Short mmCIF file of C-alpha atoms and ligand atoms in Angstrom, two decimals:
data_model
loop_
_atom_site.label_atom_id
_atom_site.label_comp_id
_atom_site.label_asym_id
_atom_site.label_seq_id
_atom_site.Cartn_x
_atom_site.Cartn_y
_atom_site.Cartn_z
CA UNK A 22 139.06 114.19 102.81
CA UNK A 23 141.37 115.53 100.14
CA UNK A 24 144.38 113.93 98.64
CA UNK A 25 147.90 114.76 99.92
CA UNK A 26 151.30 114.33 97.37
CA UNK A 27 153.69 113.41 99.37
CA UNK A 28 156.07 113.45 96.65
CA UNK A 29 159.10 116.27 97.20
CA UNK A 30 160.22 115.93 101.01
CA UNK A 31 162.43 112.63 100.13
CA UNK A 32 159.71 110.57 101.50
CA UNK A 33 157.79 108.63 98.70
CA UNK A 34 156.03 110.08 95.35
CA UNK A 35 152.81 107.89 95.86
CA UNK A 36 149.64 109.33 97.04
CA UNK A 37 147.62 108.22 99.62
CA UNK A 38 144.44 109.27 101.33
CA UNK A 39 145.16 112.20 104.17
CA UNK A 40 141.65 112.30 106.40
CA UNK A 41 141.03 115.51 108.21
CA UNK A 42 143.38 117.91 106.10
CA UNK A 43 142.02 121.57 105.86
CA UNK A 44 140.37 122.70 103.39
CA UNK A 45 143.30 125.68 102.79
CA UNK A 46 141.34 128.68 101.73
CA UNK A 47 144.52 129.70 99.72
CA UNK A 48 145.50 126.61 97.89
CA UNK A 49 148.65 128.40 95.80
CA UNK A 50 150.11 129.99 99.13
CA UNK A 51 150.05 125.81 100.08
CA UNK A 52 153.35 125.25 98.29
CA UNK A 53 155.13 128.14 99.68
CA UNK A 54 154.47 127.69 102.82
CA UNK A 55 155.72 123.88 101.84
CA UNK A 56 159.16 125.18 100.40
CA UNK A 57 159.40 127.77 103.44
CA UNK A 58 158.89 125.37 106.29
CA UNK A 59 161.44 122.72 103.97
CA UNK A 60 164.39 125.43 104.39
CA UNK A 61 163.77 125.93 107.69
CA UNK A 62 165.78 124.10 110.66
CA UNK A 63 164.99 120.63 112.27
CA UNK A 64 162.90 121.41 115.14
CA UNK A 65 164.58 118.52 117.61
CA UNK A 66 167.82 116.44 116.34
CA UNK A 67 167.90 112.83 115.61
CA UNK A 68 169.73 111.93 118.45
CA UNK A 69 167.27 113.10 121.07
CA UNK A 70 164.77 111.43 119.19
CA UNK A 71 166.42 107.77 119.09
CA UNK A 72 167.25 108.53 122.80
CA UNK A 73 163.66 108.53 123.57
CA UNK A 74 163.33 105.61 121.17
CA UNK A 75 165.89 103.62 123.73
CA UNK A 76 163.95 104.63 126.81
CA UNK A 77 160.64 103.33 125.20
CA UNK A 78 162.54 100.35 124.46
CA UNK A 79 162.87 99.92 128.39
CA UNK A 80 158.87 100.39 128.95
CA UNK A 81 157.88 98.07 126.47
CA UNK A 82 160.26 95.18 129.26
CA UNK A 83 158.75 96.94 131.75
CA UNK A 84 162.19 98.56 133.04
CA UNK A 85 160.75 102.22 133.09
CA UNK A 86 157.15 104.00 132.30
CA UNK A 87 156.13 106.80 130.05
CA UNK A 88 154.07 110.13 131.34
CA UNK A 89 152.71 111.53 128.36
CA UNK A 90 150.57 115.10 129.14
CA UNK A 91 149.56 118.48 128.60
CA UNK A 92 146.81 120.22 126.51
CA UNK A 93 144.43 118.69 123.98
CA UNK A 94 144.86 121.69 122.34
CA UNK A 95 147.87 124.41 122.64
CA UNK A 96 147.53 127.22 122.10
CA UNK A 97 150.52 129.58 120.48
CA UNK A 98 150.41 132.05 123.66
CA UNK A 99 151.18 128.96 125.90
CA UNK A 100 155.02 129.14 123.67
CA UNK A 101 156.42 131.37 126.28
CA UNK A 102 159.17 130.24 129.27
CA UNK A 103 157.07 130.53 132.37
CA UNK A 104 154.27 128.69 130.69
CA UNK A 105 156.27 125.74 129.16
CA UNK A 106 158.16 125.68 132.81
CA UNK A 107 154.69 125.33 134.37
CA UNK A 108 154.31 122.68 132.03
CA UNK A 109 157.18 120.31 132.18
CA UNK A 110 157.33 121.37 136.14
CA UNK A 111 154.02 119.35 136.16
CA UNK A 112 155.09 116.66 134.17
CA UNK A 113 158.08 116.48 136.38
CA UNK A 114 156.41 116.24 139.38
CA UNK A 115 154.29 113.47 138.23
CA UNK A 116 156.97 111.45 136.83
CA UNK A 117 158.44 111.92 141.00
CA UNK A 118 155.43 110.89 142.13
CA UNK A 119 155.27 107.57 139.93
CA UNK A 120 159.16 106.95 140.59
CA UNK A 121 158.43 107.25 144.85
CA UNK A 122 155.98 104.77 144.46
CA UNK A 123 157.33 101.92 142.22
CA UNK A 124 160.90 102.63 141.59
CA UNK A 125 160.31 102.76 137.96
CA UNK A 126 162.29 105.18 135.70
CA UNK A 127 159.64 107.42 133.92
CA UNK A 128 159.99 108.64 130.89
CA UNK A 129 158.90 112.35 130.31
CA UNK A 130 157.14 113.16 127.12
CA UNK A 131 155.05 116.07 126.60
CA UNK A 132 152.46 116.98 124.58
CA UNK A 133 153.45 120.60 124.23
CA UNK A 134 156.37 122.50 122.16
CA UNK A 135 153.79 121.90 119.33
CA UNK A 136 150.32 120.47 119.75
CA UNK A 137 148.69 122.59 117.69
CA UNK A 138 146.74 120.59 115.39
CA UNK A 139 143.25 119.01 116.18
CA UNK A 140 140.85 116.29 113.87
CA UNK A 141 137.85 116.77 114.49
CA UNK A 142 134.61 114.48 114.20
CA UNK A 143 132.53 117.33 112.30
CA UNK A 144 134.29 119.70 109.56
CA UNK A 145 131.42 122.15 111.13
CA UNK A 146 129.92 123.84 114.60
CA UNK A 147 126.39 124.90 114.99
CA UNK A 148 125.94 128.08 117.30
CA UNK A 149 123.47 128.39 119.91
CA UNK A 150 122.10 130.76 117.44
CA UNK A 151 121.81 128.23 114.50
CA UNK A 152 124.90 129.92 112.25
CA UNK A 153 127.18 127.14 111.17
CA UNK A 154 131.19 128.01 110.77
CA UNK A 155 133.91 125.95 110.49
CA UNK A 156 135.12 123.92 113.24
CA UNK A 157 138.41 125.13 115.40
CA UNK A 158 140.80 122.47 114.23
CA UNK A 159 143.94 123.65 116.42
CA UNK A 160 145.97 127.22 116.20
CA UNK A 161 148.05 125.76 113.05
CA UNK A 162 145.02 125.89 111.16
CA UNK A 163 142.40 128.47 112.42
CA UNK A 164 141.22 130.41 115.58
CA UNK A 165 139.20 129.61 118.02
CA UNK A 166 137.64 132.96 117.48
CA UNK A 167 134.57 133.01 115.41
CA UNK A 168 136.01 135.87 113.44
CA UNK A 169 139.28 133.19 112.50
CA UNK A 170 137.66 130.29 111.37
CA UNK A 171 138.50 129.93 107.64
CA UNK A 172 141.54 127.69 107.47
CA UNK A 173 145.21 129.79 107.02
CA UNK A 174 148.13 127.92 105.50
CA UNK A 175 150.24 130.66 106.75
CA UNK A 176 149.48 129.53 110.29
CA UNK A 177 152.01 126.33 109.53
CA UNK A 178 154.98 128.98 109.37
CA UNK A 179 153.38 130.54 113.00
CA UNK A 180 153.30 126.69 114.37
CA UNK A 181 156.39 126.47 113.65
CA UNK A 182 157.94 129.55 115.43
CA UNK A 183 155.51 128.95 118.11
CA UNK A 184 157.00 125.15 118.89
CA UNK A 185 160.42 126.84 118.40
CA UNK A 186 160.02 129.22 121.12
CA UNK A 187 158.90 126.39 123.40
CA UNK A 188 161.44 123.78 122.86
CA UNK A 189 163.86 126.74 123.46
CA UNK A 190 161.73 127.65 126.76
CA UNK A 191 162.28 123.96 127.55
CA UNK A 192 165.68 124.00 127.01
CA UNK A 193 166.96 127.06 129.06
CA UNK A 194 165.05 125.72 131.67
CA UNK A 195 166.95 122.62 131.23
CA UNK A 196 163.94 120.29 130.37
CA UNK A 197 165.11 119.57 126.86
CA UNK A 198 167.87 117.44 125.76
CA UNK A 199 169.38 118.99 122.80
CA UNK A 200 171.04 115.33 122.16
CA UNK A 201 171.39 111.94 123.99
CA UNK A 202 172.48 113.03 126.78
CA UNK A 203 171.78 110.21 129.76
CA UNK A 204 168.43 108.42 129.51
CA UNK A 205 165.52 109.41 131.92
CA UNK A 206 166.31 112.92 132.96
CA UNK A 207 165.35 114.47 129.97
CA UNK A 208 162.02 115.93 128.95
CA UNK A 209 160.62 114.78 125.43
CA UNK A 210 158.15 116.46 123.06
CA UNK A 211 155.39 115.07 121.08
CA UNK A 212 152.20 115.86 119.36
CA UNK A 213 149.75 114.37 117.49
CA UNK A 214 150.89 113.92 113.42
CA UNK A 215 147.70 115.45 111.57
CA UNK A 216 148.65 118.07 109.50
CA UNK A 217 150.85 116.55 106.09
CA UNK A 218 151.25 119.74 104.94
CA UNK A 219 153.18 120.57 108.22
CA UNK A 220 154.73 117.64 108.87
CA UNK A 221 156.23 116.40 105.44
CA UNK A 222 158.17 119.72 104.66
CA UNK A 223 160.15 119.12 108.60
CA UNK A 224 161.35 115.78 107.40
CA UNK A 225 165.06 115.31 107.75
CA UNK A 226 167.75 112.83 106.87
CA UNK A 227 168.94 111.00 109.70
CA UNK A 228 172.61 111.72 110.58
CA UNK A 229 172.45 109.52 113.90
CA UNK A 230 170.85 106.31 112.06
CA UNK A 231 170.11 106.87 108.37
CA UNK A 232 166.85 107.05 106.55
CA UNK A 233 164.86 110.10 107.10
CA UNK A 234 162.91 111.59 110.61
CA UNK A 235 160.54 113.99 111.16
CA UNK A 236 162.02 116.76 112.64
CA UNK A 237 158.89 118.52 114.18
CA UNK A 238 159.40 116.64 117.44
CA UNK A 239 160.69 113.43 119.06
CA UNK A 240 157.60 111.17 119.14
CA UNK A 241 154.33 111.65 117.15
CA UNK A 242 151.24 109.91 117.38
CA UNK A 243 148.51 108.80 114.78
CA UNK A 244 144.84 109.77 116.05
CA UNK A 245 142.12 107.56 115.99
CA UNK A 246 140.50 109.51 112.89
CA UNK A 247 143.87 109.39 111.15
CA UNK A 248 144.40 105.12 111.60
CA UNK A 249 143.51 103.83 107.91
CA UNK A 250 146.14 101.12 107.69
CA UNK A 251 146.45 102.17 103.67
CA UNK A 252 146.10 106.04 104.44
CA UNK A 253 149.25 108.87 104.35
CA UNK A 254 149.33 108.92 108.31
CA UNK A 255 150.20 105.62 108.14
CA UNK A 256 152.29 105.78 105.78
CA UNK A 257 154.63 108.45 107.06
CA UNK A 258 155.01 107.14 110.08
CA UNK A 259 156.27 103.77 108.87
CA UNK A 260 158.50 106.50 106.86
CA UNK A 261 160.45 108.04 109.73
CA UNK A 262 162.82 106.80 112.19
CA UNK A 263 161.28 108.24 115.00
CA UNK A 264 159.25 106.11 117.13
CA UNK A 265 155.27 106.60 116.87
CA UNK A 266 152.34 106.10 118.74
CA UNK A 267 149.06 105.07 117.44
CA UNK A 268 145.63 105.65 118.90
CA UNK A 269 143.57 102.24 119.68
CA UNK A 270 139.64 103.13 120.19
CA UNK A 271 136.66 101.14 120.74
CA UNK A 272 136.04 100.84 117.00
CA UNK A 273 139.72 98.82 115.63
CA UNK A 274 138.87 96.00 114.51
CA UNK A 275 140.89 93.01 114.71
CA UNK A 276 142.22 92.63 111.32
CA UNK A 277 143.17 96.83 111.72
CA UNK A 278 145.55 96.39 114.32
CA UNK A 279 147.06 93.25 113.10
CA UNK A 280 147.33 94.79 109.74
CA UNK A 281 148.66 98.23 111.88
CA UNK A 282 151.06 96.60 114.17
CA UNK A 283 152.57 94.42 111.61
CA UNK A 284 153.05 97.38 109.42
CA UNK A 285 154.51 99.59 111.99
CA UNK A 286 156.03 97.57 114.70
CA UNK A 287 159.53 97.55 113.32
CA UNK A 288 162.18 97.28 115.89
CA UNK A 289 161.66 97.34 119.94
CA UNK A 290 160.81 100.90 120.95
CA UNK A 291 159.18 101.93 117.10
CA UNK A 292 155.85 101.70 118.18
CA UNK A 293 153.86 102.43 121.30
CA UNK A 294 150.13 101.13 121.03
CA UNK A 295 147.96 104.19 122.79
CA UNK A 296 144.37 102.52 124.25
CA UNK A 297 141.63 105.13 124.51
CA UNK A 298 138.61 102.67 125.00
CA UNK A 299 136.43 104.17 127.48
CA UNK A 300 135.59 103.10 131.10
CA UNK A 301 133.47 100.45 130.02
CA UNK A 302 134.63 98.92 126.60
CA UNK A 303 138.27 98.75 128.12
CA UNK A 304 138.69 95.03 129.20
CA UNK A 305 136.24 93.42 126.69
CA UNK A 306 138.05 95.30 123.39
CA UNK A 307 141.56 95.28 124.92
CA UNK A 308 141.41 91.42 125.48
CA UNK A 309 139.37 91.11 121.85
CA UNK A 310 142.67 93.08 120.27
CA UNK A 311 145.46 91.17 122.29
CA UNK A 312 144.45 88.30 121.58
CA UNK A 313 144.04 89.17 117.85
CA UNK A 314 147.79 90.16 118.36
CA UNK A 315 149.18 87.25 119.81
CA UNK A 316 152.92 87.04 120.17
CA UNK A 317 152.67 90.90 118.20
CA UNK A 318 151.55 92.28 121.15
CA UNK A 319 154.99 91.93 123.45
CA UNK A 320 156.70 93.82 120.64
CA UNK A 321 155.05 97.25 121.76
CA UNK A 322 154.93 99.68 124.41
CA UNK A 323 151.26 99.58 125.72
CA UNK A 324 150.18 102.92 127.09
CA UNK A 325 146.79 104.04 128.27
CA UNK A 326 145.05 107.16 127.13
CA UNK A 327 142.20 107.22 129.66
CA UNK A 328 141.02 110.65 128.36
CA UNK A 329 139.07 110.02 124.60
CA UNK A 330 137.16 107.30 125.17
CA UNK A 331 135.49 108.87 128.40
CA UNK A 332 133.88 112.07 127.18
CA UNK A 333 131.07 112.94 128.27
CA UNK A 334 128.84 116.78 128.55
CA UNK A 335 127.24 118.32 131.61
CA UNK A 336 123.29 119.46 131.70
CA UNK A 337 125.17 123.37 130.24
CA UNK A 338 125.98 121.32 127.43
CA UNK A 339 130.05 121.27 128.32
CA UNK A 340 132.60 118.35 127.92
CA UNK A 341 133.91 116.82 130.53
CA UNK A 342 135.51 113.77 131.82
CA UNK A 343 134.53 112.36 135.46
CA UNK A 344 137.89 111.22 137.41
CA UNK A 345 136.03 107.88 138.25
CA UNK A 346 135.92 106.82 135.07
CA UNK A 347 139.58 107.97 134.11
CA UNK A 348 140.33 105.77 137.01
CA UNK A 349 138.36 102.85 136.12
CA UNK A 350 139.48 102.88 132.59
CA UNK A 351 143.54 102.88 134.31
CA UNK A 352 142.22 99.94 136.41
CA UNK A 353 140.80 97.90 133.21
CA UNK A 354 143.80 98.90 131.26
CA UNK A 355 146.75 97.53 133.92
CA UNK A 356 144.41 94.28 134.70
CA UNK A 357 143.92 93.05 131.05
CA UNK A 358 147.49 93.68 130.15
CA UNK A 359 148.18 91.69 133.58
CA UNK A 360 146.30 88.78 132.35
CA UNK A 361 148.01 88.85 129.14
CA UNK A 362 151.53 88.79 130.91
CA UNK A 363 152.13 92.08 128.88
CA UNK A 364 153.34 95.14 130.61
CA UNK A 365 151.53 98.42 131.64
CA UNK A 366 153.75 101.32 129.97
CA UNK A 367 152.57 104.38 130.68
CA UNK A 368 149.86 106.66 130.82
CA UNK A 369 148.47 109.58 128.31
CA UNK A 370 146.93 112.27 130.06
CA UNK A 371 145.55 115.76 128.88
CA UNK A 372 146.15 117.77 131.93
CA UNK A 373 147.24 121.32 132.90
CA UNK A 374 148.52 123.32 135.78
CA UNK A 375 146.10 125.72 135.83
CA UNK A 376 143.63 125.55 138.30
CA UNK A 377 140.35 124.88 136.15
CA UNK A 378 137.39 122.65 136.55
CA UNK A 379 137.47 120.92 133.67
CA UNK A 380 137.33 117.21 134.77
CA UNK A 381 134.92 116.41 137.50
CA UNK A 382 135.94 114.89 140.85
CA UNK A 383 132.17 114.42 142.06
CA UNK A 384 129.47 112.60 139.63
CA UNK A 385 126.67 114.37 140.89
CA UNK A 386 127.88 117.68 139.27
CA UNK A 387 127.12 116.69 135.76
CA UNK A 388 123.92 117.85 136.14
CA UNK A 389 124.68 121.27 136.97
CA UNK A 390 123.49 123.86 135.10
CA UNK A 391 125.45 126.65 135.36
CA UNK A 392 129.03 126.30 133.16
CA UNK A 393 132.15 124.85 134.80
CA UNK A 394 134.65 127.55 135.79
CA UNK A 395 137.34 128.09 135.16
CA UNK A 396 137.31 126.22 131.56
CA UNK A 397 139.66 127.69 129.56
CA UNK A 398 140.41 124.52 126.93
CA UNK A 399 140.50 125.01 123.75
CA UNK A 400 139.19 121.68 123.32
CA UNK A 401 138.94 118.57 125.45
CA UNK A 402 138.72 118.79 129.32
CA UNK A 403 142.07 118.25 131.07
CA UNK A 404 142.64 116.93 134.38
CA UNK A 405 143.76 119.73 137.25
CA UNK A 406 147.31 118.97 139.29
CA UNK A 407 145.19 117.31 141.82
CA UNK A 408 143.53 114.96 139.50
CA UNK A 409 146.50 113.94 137.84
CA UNK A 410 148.26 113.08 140.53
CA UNK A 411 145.15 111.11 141.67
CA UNK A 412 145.38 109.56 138.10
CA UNK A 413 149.62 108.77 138.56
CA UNK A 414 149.11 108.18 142.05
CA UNK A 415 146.73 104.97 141.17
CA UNK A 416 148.40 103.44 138.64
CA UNK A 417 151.70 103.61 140.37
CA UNK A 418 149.93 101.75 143.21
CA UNK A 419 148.49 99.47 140.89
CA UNK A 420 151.99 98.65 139.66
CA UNK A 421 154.50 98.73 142.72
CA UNK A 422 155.80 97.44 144.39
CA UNK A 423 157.94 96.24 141.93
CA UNK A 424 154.62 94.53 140.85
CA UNK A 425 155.63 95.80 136.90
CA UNK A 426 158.82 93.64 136.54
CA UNK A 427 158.58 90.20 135.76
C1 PEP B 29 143.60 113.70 121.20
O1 PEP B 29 144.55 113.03 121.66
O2 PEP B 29 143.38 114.89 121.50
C2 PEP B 29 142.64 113.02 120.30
C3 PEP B 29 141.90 113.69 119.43
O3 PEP B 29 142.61 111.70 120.52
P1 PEP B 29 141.97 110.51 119.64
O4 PEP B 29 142.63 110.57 118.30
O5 PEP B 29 142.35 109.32 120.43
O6 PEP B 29 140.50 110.76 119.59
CO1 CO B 30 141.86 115.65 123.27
#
């Protein structure tokens, strides 16, 4: 852990406790690449992002759902226009499929256009051959080649040209808004808020509703590594006007999210509440947590990551994720908000176009030996197009007809 100021950026001169910040081999090039990405241009406008804040608004009354997806882990080459069309062309199509079945509005958010930043539950790796080397912690901070491991501040100032070229890819092809332009036709981007050092610098005033926002994209989320209810991930996103999602594993405790919720919930749409239990701790720590809530928990969005919590590695020694247990997790999740008379609003999915066999279908082929193929993550496993729409497909059915409204 090291200690972030995030004095300078017009957001607050205290200092908290960042977890998983790099360990910058170049600490003096740090500020510069600070005062460089603080010049630069706001990577989305206000406007778009309080748009986005309206339609979550809508999901958390259950008059529309959100589709969150893409990788676990972009990488920079993915910044180009076919591949962010491939991208939001999936997200699209899912968002089709969900509307068909219930009738819902969905709204679009991607996790592209800038997820390029990964925590990671060891600093370190151990190779096959014993060497240990720093771990790949996303392309704004090293490479997944062995070779590019030490940390590189520069990299911000590449993650920031590389989510550039996407959310302009997004836009010619008409996914982006570049304002509020009409709610639920419009493609959103997010990522996960990890990297201070990144993030602090892109923080704007807000013309549309005053205070400040981050500018890096329209909705960020707090990991599950990055939740300390007194730490600076916290902090800046109780800072920023855009709205924020936090990640709820099996370890919150009670007194977290109350202390989390109450701290962050401010205003319908702020806050969207991100589950990523696991197949089997879904219903008994989602009903512990609710009902630690109480009334707190009808002022959130409720989405379901059914990804993190269901992790699991194949007899090769990959990670993977069976589609059972992304289902069952989807199942737990609608039910126990059900019984709470809270709404299901959306789902978070790490998925991809490409064809890859990354998530498995069939149980019986975790013990296979020889490697999945094609596996071409960076990171986590993501679910093929078929799997996803499996995934959209059954919680649409779960919800329609109509069954979401009150
Ligand atoms: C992720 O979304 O890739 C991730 C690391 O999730 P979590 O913080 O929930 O573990
Ligand atoms: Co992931």
């Amino acid at each position: 852990m090291t200690t972030t100021s995030l004095g300078g950026d017009g957001v607050t001169s205290r200092e908290r406790t960042a977890a998983q910040q790099p360990d910058w081999q170049a600490p003096d090039a740090v500020a510069r690449v600070r005062a460089e990405l603080g010049a630069r241009h706001p990577l989305v406008d206000a406007a778009a992002c309080h748009a986005l804040r309206g339609e979550l608004r809508a999901a958390s009354r259950g008059q529309a759902f959100v589709i969150q997806g893409g990788d676990c882990a972009e990488p920079f080459a993915d910044a180009t226009a076919d591949r962010m069309q491939a991208k939001a062309a999936l997200l699209e199509d899912l968002a089709d499929l969900f509307e068909g079945h219930t009738g819902l509005p969905v709204v679009r958010v991607g996790r592209f256009a800038g997820q390029y930043a990964k925590p990671r539950s060891s600093p370190v790796e151990t190779l096959p051959d014993g060497a240990v080397v720093p771990a790949f912690r996303g392309e704004a901070v090293n490479g997944f080649d062995l070779a590019e491991r030490e940390p590189d501040v520069r990299r911000l100032l590449a993650a920031y040209d590389h989510a550039a070229a996407g959310l302009d890819a997004l836009f010619l092809n008409r996914f982006l808004p570049l304002a509020c332009d009409g709610p639920f036709v419009q493609t959103y981007v997010s990522h996960e808020a990890l990297l201070m050092d990144f993030e602090q610098p892109l923080v704007r005033p807000d013309w549309y509703a005053g205070g400040h926002y981050a500018s890096s994209a329209h909705f960020l989320w707090i990991g599950d590594r990055t939740r300390q209810p007194d730490g600076a991930h916290v902090h800046f996103a109780r800072s920023i006007t855009n709205p924020v999602g936090l990640k709820v594993g099996p370890t919150m405790t009670a007194p977290e999210i109350t202390a989390l919720v109450t701290g962050l919930a401010r205003g319908e749409g702020k806050l969207t509440l991100i589950a990523r239990m696991g197949a089997e701790q879904v219903v008994p720590k989602l009903t512990e947590l609710i009902a630690a809530l109480g009334p707190m928990a009808g002022s959130v969005v409720w989405m379901c990551d059914p990804m993190h919590g269901n992790t699991r590695k194949t007899a090769a020694g990959q990670k993977t994720r069976l589609l059972a247990d992304v289902l069952t997790e989807v199942g737990g999740f609608v039910g126990v908000l059900r019984g709470h008379g809270l709404r299901p609003g959306g789902l978070h999915l790490e998925m991809t176009p490409d064809p890859v066999a990354e998530c498995l279908a069939r149980p019986e082929d975790l013990v296979r030996t020889e490697p999945l193929a094609p596996y071409t993550s960076l990171c986590d496993p993501r679910l093929d197009r078929g799997q996803a729409e499996a995934v959209v497909r059954y919680a649409a059915e779960l919800i329609s007809p109509g069954g979401n409204r009150r």
